[in-house]
Coordinates of C-alpha atoms in Angstrom, one line a residue:
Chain N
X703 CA 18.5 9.4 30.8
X704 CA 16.6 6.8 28.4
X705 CA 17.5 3.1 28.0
X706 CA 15.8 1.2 25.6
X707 CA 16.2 -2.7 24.9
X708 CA 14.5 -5.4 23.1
X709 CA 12.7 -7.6 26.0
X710 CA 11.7 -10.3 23.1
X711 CA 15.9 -10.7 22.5
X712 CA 15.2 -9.2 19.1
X713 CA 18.5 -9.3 17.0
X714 CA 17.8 -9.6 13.1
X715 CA 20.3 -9.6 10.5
X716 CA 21.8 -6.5 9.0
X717 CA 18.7 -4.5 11.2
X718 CA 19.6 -4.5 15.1
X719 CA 21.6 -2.7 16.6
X720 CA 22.0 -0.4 13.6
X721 CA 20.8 -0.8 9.9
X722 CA 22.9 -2.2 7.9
X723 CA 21.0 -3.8 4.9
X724 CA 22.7 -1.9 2.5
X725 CA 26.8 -2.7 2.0
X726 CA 30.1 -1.6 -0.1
X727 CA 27.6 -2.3 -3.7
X728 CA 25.6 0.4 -3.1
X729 CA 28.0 3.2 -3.2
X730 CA 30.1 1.5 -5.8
X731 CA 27.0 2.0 -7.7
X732 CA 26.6 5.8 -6.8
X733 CA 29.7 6.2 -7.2
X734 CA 29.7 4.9 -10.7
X735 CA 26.2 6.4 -11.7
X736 CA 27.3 9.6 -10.5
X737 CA 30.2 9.8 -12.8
X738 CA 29.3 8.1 -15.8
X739 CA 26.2 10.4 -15.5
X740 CA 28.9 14.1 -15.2
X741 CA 31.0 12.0 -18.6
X742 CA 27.6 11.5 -20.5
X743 CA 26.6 15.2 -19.7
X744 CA 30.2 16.9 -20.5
X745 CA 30.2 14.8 -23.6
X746 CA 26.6 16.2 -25.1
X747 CA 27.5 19.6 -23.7
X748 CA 30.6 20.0 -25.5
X749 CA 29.2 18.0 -28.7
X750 CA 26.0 20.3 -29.1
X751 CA 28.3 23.2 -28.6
X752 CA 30.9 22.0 -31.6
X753 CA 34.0 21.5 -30.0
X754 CA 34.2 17.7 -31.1
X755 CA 37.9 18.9 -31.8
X756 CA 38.5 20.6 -29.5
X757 CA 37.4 18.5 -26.5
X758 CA 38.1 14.7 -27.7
X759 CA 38.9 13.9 -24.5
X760 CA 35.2 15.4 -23.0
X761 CA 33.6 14.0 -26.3
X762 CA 35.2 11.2 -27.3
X763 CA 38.2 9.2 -25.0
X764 CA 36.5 9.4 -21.6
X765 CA 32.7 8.5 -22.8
X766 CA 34.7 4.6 -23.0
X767 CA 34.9 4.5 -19.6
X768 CA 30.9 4.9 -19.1
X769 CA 30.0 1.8 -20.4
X770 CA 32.3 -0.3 -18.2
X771 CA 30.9 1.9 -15.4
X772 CA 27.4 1.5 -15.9
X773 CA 28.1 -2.2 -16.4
X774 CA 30.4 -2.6 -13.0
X775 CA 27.4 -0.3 -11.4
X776 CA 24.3 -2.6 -12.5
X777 CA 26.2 -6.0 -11.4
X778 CA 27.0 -4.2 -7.8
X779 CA 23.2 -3.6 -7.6
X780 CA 22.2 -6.8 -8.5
X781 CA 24.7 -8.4 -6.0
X782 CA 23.0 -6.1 -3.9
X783 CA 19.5 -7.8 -4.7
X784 CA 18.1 -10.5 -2.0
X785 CA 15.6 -11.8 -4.0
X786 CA 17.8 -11.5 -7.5
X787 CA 15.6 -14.0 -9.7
X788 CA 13.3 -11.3 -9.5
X789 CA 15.1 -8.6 -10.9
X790 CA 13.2 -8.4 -14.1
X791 CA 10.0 -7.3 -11.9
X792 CA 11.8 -3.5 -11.5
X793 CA 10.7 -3.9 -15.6
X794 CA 7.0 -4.6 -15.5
X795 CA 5.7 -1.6 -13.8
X796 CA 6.6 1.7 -13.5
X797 CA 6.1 3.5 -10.3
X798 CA 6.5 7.3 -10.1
X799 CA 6.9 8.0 -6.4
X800 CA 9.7 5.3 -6.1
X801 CA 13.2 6.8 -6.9
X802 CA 14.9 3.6 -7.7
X803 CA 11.6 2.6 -10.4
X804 CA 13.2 6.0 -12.2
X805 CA 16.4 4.9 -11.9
X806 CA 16.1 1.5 -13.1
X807 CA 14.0 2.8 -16.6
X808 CA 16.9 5.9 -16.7
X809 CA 19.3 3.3 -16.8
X810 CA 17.7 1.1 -19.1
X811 CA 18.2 3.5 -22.0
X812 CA 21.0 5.7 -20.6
X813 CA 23.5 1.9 -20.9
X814 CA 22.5 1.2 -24.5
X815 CA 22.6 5.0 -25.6
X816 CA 26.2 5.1 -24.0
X817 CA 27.2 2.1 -25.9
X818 CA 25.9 4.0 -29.0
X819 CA 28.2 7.3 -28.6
X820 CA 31.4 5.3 -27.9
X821 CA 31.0 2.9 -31.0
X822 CA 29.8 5.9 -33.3
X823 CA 33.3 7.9 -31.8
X824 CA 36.0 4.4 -31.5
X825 CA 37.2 5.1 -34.7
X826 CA 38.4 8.2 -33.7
X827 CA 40.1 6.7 -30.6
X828 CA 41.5 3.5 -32.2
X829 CA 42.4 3.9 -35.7
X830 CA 42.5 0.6 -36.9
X831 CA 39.4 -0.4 -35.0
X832 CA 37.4 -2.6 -37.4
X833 CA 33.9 -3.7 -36.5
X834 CA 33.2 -7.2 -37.1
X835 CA 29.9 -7.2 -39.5
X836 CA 29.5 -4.5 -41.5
X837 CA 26.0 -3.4 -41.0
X838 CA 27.5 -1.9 -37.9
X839 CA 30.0 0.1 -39.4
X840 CA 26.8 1.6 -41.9
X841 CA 24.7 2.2 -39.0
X842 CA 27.7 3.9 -36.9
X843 CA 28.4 6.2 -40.2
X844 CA 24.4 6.8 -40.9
X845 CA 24.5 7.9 -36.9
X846 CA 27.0 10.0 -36.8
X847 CA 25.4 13.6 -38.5
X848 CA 22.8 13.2 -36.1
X849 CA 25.1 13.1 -32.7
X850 CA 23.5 16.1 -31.9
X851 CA 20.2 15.0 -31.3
X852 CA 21.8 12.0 -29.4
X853 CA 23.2 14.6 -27.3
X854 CA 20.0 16.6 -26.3
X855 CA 18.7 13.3 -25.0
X856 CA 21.8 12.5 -23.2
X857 CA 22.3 15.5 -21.3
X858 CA 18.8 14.9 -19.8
X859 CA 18.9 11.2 -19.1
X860 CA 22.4 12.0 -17.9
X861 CA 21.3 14.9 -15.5
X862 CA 17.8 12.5 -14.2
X863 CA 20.8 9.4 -13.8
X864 CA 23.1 11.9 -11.4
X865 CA 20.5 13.8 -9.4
X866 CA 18.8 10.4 -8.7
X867 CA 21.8 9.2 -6.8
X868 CA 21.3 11.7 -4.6
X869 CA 17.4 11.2 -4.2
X870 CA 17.5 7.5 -4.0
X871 CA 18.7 8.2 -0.9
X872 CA 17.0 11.8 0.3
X873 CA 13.7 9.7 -0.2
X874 CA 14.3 7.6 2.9
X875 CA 12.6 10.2 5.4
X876 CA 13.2 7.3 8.2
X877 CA 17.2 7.8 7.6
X878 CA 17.6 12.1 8.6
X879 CA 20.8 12.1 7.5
X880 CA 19.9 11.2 3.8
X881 CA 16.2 13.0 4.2
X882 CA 17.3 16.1 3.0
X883 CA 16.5 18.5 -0.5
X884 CA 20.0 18.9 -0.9
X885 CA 20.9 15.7 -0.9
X886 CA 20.0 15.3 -5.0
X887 CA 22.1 18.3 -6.3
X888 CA 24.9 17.4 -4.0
X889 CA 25.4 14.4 -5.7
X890 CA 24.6 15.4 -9.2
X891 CA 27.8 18.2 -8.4
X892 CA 29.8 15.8 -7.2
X893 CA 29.4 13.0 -9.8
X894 CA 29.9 15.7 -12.2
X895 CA 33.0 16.5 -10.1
X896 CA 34.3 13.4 -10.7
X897 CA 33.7 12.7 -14.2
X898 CA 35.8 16.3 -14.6
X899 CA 38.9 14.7 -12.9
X900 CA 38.4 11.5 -15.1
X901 CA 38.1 14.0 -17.9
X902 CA 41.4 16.0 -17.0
X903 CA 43.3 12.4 -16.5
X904 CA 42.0 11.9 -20.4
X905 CA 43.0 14.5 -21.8
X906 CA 46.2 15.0 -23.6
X907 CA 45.8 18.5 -24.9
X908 CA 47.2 21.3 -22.8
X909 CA 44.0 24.1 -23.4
X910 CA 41.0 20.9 -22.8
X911 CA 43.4 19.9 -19.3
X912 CA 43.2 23.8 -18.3
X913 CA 39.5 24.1 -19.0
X914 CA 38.4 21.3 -17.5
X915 CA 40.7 22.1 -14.3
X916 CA 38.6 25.3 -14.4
X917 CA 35.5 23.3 -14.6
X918 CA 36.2 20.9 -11.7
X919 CA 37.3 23.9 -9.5
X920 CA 34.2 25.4 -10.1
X921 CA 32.6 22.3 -9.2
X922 CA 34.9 21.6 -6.0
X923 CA 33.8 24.6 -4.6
X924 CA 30.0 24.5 -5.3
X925 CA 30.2 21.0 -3.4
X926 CA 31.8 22.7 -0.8
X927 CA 29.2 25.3 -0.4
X928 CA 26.8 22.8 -0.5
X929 CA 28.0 20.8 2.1
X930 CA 28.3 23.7 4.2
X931 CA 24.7 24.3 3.8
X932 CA 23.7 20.4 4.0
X933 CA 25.5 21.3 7.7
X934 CA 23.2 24.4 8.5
X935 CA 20.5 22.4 7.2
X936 CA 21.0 19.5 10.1
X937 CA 22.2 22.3 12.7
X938 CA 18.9 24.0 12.4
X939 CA 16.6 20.8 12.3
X940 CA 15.2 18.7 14.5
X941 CA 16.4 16.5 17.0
X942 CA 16.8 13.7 14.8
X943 CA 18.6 15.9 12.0
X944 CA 20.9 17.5 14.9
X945 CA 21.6 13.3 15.8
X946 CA 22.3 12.8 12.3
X947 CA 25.1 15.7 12.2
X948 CA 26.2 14.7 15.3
X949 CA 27.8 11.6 13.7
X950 CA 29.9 13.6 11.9
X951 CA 30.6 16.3 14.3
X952 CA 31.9 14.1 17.2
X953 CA 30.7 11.0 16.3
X954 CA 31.8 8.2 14.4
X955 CA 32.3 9.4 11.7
X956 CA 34.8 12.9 11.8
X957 CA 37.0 11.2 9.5
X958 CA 34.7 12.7 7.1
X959 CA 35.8 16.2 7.4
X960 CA 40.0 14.9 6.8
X961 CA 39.2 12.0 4.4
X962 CA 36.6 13.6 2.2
X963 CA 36.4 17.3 2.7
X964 CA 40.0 17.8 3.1
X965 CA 41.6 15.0 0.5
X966 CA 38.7 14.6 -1.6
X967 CA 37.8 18.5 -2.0
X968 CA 40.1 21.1 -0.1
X969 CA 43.3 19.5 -1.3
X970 CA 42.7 18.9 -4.8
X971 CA 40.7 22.5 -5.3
X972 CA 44.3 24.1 -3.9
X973 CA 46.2 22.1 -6.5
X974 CA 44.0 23.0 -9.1
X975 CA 44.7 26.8 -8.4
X976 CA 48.3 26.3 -8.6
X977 CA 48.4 24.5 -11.7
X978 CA 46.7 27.4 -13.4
X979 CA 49.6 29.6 -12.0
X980 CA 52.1 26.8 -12.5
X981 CA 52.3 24.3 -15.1
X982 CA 55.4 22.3 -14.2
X983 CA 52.8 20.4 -11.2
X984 CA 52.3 16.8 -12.1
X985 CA 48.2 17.1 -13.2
X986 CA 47.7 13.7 -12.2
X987 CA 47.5 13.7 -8.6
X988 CA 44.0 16.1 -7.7
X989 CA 41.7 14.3 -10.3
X990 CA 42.8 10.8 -8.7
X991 CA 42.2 12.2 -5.3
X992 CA 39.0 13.8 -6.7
X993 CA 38.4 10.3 -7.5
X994 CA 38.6 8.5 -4.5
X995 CA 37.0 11.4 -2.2
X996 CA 33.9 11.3 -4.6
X997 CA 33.7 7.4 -3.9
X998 CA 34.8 7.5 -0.3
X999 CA 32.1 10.3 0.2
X1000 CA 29.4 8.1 -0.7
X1001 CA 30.9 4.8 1.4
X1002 CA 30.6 7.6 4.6
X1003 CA 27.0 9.0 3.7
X1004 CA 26.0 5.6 3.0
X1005 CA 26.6 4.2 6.2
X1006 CA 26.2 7.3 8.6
X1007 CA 23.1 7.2 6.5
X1008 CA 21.8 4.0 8.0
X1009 CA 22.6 4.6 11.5
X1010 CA 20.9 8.3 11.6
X1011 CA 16.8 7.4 12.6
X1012 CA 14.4 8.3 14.9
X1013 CA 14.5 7.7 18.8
X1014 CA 11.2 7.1 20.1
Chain W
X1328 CA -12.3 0.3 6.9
X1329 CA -9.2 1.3 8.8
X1330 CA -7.8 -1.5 10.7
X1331 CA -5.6 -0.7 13.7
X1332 CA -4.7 -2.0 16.7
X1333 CA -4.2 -0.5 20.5
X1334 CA -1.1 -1.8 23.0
X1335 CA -2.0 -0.8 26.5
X1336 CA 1.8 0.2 28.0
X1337 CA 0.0 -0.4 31.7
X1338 CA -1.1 -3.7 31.2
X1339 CA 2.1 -5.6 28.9
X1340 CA 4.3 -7.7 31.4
X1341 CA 6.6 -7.8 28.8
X1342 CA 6.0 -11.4 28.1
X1343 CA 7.0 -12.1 24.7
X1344 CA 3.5 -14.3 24.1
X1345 CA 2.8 -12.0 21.4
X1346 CA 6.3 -12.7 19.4
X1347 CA 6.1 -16.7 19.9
X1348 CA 2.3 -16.8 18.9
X1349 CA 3.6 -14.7 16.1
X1350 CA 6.4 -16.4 15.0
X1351 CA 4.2 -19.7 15.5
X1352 CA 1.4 -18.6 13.2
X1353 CA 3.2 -17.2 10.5
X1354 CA 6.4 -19.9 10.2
X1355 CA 8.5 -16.9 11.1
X1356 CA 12.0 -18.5 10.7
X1357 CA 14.5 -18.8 13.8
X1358 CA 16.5 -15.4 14.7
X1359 CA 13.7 -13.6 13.1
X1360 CA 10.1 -12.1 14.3
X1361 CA 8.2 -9.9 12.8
X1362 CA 6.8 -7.8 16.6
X1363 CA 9.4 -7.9 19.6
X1364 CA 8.8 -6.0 23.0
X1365 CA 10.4 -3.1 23.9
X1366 CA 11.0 -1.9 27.1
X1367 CA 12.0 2.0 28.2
X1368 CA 13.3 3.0 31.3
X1369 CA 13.7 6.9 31.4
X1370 CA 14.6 9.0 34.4
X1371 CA 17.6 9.1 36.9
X1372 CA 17.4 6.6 40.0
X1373 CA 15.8 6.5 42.0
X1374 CA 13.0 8.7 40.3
X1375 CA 12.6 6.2 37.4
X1376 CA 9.9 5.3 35.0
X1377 CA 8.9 2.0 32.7
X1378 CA 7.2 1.6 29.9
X1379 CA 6.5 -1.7 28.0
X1380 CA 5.6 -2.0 24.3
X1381 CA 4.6 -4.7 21.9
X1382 CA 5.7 -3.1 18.6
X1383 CA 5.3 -4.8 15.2
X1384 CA 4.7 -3.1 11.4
X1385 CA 2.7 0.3 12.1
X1386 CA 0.5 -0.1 9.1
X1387 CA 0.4 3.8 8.1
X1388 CA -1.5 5.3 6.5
X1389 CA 1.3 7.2 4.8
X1390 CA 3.3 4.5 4.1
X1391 CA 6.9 5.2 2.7
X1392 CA 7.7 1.3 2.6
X1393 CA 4.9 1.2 -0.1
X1394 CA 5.9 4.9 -1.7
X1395 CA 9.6 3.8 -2.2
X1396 CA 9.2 0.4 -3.2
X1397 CA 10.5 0.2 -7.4
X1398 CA 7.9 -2.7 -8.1
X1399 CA 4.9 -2.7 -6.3
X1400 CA 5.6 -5.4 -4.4
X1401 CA 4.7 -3.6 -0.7
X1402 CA 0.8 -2.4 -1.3
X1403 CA -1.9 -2.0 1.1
X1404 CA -5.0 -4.1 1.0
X1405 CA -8.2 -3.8 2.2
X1406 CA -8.5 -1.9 6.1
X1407 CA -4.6 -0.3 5.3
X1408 CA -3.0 -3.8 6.3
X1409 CA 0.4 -3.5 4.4
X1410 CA 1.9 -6.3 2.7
X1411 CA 4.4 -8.0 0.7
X1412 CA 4.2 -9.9 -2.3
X1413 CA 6.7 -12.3 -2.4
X1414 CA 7.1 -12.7 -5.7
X1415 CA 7.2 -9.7 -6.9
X1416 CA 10.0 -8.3 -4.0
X1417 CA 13.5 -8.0 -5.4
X1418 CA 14.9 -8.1 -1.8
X1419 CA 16.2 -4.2 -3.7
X1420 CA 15.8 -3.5 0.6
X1421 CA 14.1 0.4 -0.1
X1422 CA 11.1 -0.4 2.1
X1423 CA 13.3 -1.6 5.0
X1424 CA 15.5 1.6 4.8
X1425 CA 12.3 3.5 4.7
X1426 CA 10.8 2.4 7.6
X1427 CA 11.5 4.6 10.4
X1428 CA 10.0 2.0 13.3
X1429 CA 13.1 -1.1 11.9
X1430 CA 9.5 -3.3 10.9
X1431 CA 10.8 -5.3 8.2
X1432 CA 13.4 -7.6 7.7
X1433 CA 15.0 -9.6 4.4
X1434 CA 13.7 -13.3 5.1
X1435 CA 16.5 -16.2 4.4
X1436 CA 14.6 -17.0 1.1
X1437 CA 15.1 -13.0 -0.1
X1438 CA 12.1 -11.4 -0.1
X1439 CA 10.8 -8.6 2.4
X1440 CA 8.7 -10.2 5.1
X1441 CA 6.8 -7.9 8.3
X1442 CA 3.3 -8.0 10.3
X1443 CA 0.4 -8.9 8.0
X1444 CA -2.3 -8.1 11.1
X1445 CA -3.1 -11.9 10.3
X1446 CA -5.0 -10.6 7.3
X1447 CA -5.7 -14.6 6.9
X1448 CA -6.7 -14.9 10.6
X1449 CA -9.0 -11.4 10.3
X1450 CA -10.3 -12.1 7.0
X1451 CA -12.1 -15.0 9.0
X1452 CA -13.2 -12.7 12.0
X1453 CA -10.7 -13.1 14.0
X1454 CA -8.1 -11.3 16.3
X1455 CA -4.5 -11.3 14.9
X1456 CA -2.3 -14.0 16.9
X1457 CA -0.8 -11.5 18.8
X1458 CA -3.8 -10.1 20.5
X1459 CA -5.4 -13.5 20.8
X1460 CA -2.7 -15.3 22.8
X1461 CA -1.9 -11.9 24.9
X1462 CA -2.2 -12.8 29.0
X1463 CA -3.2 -9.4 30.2
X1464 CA -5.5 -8.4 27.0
X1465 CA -3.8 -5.7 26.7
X1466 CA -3.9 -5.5 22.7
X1467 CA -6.8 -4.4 21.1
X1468 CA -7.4 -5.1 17.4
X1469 CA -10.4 -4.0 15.1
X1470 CA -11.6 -1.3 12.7
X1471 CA -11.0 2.1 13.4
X1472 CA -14.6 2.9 11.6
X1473 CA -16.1 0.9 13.9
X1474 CA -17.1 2.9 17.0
X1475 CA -17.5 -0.3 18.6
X1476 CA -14.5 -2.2 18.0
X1477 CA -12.4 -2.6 20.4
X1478 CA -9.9 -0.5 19.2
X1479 CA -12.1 2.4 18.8
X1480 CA -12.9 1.9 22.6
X1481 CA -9.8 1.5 23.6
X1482 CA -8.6 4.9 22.1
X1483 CA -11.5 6.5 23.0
X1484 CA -11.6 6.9 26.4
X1485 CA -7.7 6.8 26.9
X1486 CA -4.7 9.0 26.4
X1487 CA -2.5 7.5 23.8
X1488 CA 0.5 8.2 21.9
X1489 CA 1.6 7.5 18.5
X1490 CA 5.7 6.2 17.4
X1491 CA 7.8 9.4 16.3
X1492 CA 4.6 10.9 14.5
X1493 CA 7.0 13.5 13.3
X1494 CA 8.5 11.1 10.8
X1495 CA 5.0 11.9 8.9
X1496 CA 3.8 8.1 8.4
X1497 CA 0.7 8.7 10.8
X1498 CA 1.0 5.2 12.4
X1499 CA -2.2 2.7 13.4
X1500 CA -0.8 1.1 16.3
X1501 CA -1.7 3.5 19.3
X1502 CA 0.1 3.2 22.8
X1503 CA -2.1 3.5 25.6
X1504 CA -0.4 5.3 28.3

């Protein structure tokens, strides 16, 4: 048996008994990252590979939402900030072994690039969109041959933006549960898994639905896998990885395994299948479960997160 | 220069002199302290045993606060004391998740605050508050490349242990047990 306590009556804020510094903004955030970062990516991928018309949805409807994303994600962070008149200091250094100094440049051109590819493609969405001064309209029309190149650069900020989600957190060796190689694709998968749903609730034609059901399948499964081996990862570590996956395995947290794996990935993957068999299944309801498993997944790591640490 | 500092587990009452002086010295604000005493009781009764520690910021020498943080704020200083600058923390709250030993907190005003080792008391020769108001002398503070300091004494010709050196941070404050 061990019993610790704090002699000194030590009981800070948001630290003792458990961390809790960080709250509900920073998984809105990943959350929101994560997805606009799988929209931005599907987008390039299916631009550079000319289906423009046959993907608008991919290319064109859903890249709307990224914007609002990023913009909801970046106001949750800095709600997030203590010390927020300081923001702008993330700005005047760059610091390469610090996951959230990448994140902060990534997201400082990956906003204004998204802005870009939705005003160069709103015509194409809204018809009678008119833009209010007309050197816009030149520059959108002077853009547009050159998406491709937009594209290229998109798909790379966009796969940096998802996979560091993931290793914002797997940084933090003093948190096991998050310390973890895994941790980065995980995310990347399911942000991208996400951004598929939203791209299936898009869509409107029949043959983009079915391959982007296909897509996020494929996708459902590969975050299955890898939670299976995030799992055999804790099982064989040491004590404070096996405490970590305790949480989950009879500790707080089991909800996980019904909540997320089960609604979030099992359910929605079965769905899927049948509505490749069977196309009379209302589409809408696995993408919006997709949805809220990919959010409630990172509410669950994010928390579990902060309790898993090091017993001394 | 490598300053560190030494916590003899045999000879700390468990007194809490070393938090007041703290929280004194540095205008630590109320609910808050930046070293607290811990005390262990491992064992079944009646076979039982006790340990007492002063903990406070470990100063590694592998620091992740510092590694994580996205604006240079946390940095070490001269002897591997690490600190804060106030003004340029975002209170973003990496270097407190980091921290495998819980040493930091968010002060009311937003910024990061932790242990300092009195850099303003040592830059002027002397021992950090803690150590200088401790009852039993059982902290030792100095320079690790000293083979005279205190600290370097202290470790010397006693067994010691480190905080969960398997987190990787190699720690400076040694427990003497």
């Amino acid at each position: 048996m061990k019993e610790e306590l704090f002699v000194s009556g030590r009981n800070i804020p948001g630290i003792d008994p458990s961390l809790a510094i960080w709250h509900w903004e920073i998984p809105l955030y990943l959350f929101l990252g994560g997805l606009a970062a799988g929209i931005l990516f599907f987008a390039g991928l299916f631009k550079i590979m000319g289906k423009e018309k046959e993907m608008p949805a991919a290319v064109k409807w859903t890249p709307i939402v990224v914007p609002f994303a990023l913009v909801i994600g970046l106001a949750a962070l800095f709600l997030d900030l203590k010390h927020q008149l300081y923001f702008w200091r993330l700005y005047t250094t760059i610091r390469i072994e610090s996951p959230m100094s990448w994140g902060a440049w990534t997201l400082l051109f990956v906003t204004p690039l998204s802005i870009v590819w939705v005003a160069v493609y709103i015509k194409d969405v809204f018809p009678n969109w008119r833009w209010p001064l007309k050197f816009i309209d030149k520059l959108v029309n002077a853009l547009r041959p050159n998406m491709n190149y937009l594209a290229w650069i998109m798909m790379i900020l966009a796969v940096i933006l998802g996979t560091y989600t993931g290793i914002l957190l797997s940084a933090f060796n003093a948190r096991p549960l998050w310390n973890t190689g895994i941790l980065g694709p995980l995310f990347l998968i399911s942000g991208m898994s996400t951004a598929a749903a939203s791209i299936i609730l898009f869509s409107k034609k029949g043959k983009e639905r079915k391959t982007f059901i296909k897509i996020n399948l494929g996708l459902l499964l590969a975050e299955l896998v890898t939670i299976v081996h995030l799992f055999m990862g804790y099982q064989a570590g040491s004590q404070s990885k096996l405490d970590a996956a305790n949480l989950f395995i009879k500790g707080d947290f089991t909800h996980f395994w019904l909540y997320d794996v089960g609604f979030g990935m099992l359910i929605p993957a079965l769905i899927y299948m049948l509505l490749l068999k069977f196309e009379k299944i209302p589409y809408m309801i696995a993408p919006i479960l997709v949805l809220i498993g990919g959010l409630l997944f990172r509410i669950v790591m994010l928390d579990a997160g902060q309790i898993s640490g090091f017993v001394y | 220069m490598r300053y560190a500092m030494a916590v003899d587990t045999k000879k700390c009452v468990g007194c809490s002199d070393c938090v007041v002086a703290c929280q004194t010295e540095n205008n630590v604000p109320i609910g808050y302290c930046r070293d607290w005493v811990v005390e262990t009781v491992t064992g079944t009764y009646p076979d039982l045993s006790l340990e007492i520690r002063s903990e406070r910021c470990n100063h590694c020498d592998n620091s992740p606060c510092v590694r994580c943080c996205p604006t240079g704020a946390s940095h070490i200083i001269q002897g591997g004391i690490v600190k804060v600058t106030a003004d340029k923390c975002i209170g973003c709250g990496a270097c407190i998740e980091s921290c495998p030993y819980d040493a930091r907190y968010n002060h009311p005003e937003g910024y990061v605050d932790k242990c300092t080792f009195c850099d303003h008391r040592v830059a002027k020769g002397n021992d950090p508050a803690c150590v200088a108001v401790c009852p039993t002398n059982c902290l030792y503070f100095g320079d690790l490349d000293d083979p005279n300091s205190s600290v370097s004494r202290a470790i010397k010709n006693r067994t010691w242990k480190v905080l969960a050196p398997e987190a990787g941070t190699k720690p400076q404050i040694y427990f003497l047990t």
